[in-house]
Every structure is written in C-alpha cells, then in structure tokens.
Amino acid sequence: QVQLVESGGGLVQAGGSLTISCTASGRILFITNMAWYRQAPGKQRELVAFITSGGSTNYADSVKGRFTISGDNAKNTVYLQMNSLRPEDTAVYYCNAQMTTALAIASASYWGQGTQVTVSS
C-alpha cells in the first residue's frame, strides 16, 4: 500500500510562519514530482507549489516570495515553508505525488488526506 501523510498544520496569526510536511511511504519505485494544493471553503482546489525530482520548483502567483517548497529525496518527503501568512491562505492543504510504485506499471497520482492551515487576522 502506498500513502501520503501530511503533518504540521495548525493555527497561526497573520504575518506568522508555518511549515507543513508530507511523507510518502510504501512500495515506491520513483517519485516524479510532489506538490502542494489547497482548498478553501467554497472554492476549488488550487495548485500552490510543486517540485520535481530534479529540484525544479514552481509556485502560484499568490504565494511567490512567501512560500518555499523543498524536498528530501532520501526520505520521500516534501516540505512547504509558509511565511508572511495571510488570512486568505486559510485552507486545507493537500499533498500530491506523481509516483511509480510496485503496484502498477505506469506512474499514478496519489493524494494525502489534507492538513488544515488557519490564519487568523
């Protein structure tokens, strides 16, 4: 079984910082990329940031300069460092990974269960 487990969410005041992490486990052969998405109440899920296995990154315009995605390939873990948080960053943050596993021939997209980040004004 393959799973993604997020941790580190919580409540923080506006202007504060928070780091969330996501670890992939199971019969993983290769991780192509990992990403963070978020979904606020009443809104569609949106891409926040992603990182490739080679370390290339990309960010949504709304978080550029404030959020940093990083990865530890040896630990199959991705982090999202969030600085200068705003109330509009409040959402459930989901980890996503495109992985090739021993369970299937082709790579597939996997999702974590989500972690709540709440920014108070």
Short mmCIF file of C-alpha atoms in Angstrom, two decimals:
data_model
loop_
_atom_site.label_atom_id
_atom_site.label_comp_id
_atom_site.label_asym_id
_atom_site.label_seq_id
_atom_site.Cartn_x
_atom_site.Cartn_y
_atom_site.Cartn_z
CA GLN A 1 0.00 0.00 0.00
CA VAL A 2 1.20 3.48 -0.87
CA GLN A 3 0.21 6.51 1.13
CA LEU A 4 0.99 10.16 1.69
CA VAL A 5 0.82 11.52 5.21
CA GLU A 6 0.83 15.26 5.90
CA SER A 7 1.68 16.94 9.17
CA GLY A 8 2.36 20.35 10.64
CA GLY A 9 -0.88 22.22 10.02
CA GLY A 10 -2.42 24.45 12.65
CA LEU A 11 -3.50 27.92 13.68
CA VAL A 12 -1.20 30.89 13.18
CA GLN A 13 -1.63 34.65 13.29
CA ALA A 14 -1.39 36.77 10.18
CA GLY A 15 2.23 37.55 9.39
CA GLY A 16 3.39 34.36 11.04
CA SER A 17 5.10 31.28 9.65
CA LEU A 18 4.32 27.61 9.45
CA THR A 19 5.94 24.57 7.86
CA ILE A 20 3.98 21.58 6.73
CA SER A 21 5.44 18.31 5.55
CA CYS A 22 4.35 15.25 3.62
CA THR A 23 5.97 11.83 3.56
CA ALA A 24 5.31 9.14 1.01
CA SER A 25 5.58 5.54 2.10
CA GLY A 26 5.02 2.10 0.68
CA ARG A 27 6.37 0.23 -2.31
CA ILE A 28 7.63 3.31 -4.12
CA LEU A 29 9.98 2.90 -7.04
CA PHE A 30 10.29 6.50 -8.20
CA ILE A 31 8.74 9.88 -7.42
CA THR A 32 8.49 12.13 -10.47
CA ASN A 33 7.26 15.20 -8.61
CA MET A 34 5.49 16.27 -5.47
CA ALA A 35 3.17 19.20 -4.99
CA TRP A 36 1.03 21.08 -2.54
CA TYR A 37 -2.53 22.05 -3.33
CA ARG A 38 -5.02 23.87 -1.16
CA GLN A 39 -8.76 24.16 -0.97
CA ALA A 40 -10.57 26.89 0.91
CA PRO A 41 -14.25 26.56 1.83
CA GLY A 42 -16.46 27.10 -1.19
CA LYS A 43 -13.50 27.25 -3.57
CA GLN A 44 -11.87 24.88 -5.99
CA ARG A 45 -8.67 23.09 -5.14
CA GLU A 46 -5.70 25.03 -6.48
CA LEU A 47 -2.04 24.30 -7.03
CA VAL A 48 0.21 26.10 -4.56
CA ALA A 49 3.66 24.78 -5.45
CA PHE A 50 5.40 21.77 -6.93
CA ILE A 51 8.88 20.35 -7.05
CA THR A 52 10.35 17.83 -9.47
CA SER A 53 12.71 15.03 -8.58
CA GLY A 54 15.47 17.18 -10.03
CA GLY A 55 14.64 20.06 -7.73
CA SER A 56 12.88 22.40 -10.13
CA THR A 57 10.10 24.36 -8.49
CA ASN A 58 7.09 26.41 -9.46
CA TYR A 59 4.66 28.50 -7.44
CA ALA A 60 1.25 30.04 -7.71
CA ASP A 61 1.47 33.79 -8.14
CA SER A 62 -0.39 34.31 -4.87
CA VAL A 63 2.39 32.66 -2.82
CA LYS A 64 5.54 33.63 -4.73
CA GLY A 65 8.09 35.18 -2.43
CA ARG A 66 6.29 33.94 0.68
CA PHE A 67 6.22 30.13 0.36
CA THR A 68 9.11 27.77 -0.31
CA ILE A 69 8.76 24.15 -1.36
CA SER A 70 11.64 21.77 -0.76
CA GLY A 71 12.17 18.05 -0.83
CA ASP A 72 14.26 15.31 0.68
CA ASN A 73 14.50 12.52 -1.88
CA ALA A 74 16.08 10.12 0.59
CA LYS A 75 13.09 10.49 2.91
CA ASN A 76 10.43 10.76 0.18
CA THR A 77 9.35 13.93 1.94
CA VAL A 78 8.28 17.35 0.72
CA TYR A 79 8.04 20.48 2.84
CA LEU A 80 6.21 23.75 2.43
CA GLN A 81 7.65 26.65 4.37
CA MET A 82 5.00 29.37 4.59
CA ASN A 83 5.99 32.87 5.66
CA SER A 84 4.06 36.13 5.91
CA LEU A 85 0.85 34.18 6.13
CA ARG A 86 -2.42 35.93 5.33
CA PRO A 87 -5.99 35.08 6.29
CA GLU A 88 -6.64 34.22 2.64
CA ASP A 89 -4.08 31.41 2.95
CA THR A 90 -6.54 29.60 5.21
CA ALA A 91 -7.37 26.26 3.61
CA VAL A 92 -6.91 22.54 3.76
CA TYR A 93 -3.52 21.81 2.24
CA TYR A 94 -3.18 18.58 0.30
CA CYS A 95 -0.02 16.79 -0.70
CA ASN A 96 0.13 15.23 -4.15
CA ALA A 97 2.75 12.98 -5.65
CA GLN A 98 3.21 11.50 -9.09
CA MET A 99 4.83 8.15 -8.37
CA THR A 100 5.76 4.86 -9.93
CA THR A 101 5.16 2.07 -7.49
CA ALA A 102 5.46 -1.69 -7.37
CA LEU A 103 1.67 -1.83 -7.53
CA ALA A 104 1.27 -0.66 -11.11
CA ILE A 105 3.14 -0.48 -14.42
CA ALA A 106 2.54 3.22 -15.01
CA SER A 107 3.00 6.12 -12.66
CA ALA A 108 -0.04 7.46 -10.91
CA SER A 109 -1.14 10.44 -8.88
CA TYR A 110 -1.57 9.99 -5.15
CA TRP A 111 -3.14 12.34 -2.59
CA GLY A 112 -2.75 12.82 1.12
CA GLN A 113 -5.65 13.31 3.49
CA GLY A 114 -5.02 17.02 3.92
CA THR A 115 -3.94 19.23 6.79
CA GLN A 116 -5.78 22.33 7.97
CA VAL A 117 -3.97 25.66 7.99
CA THR A 118 -5.85 28.53 9.59
CA VAL A 119 -4.53 32.09 9.60
CA SER A 120 -6.22 34.47 11.98
CA SER A 121 -6.36 38.22 11.35
#
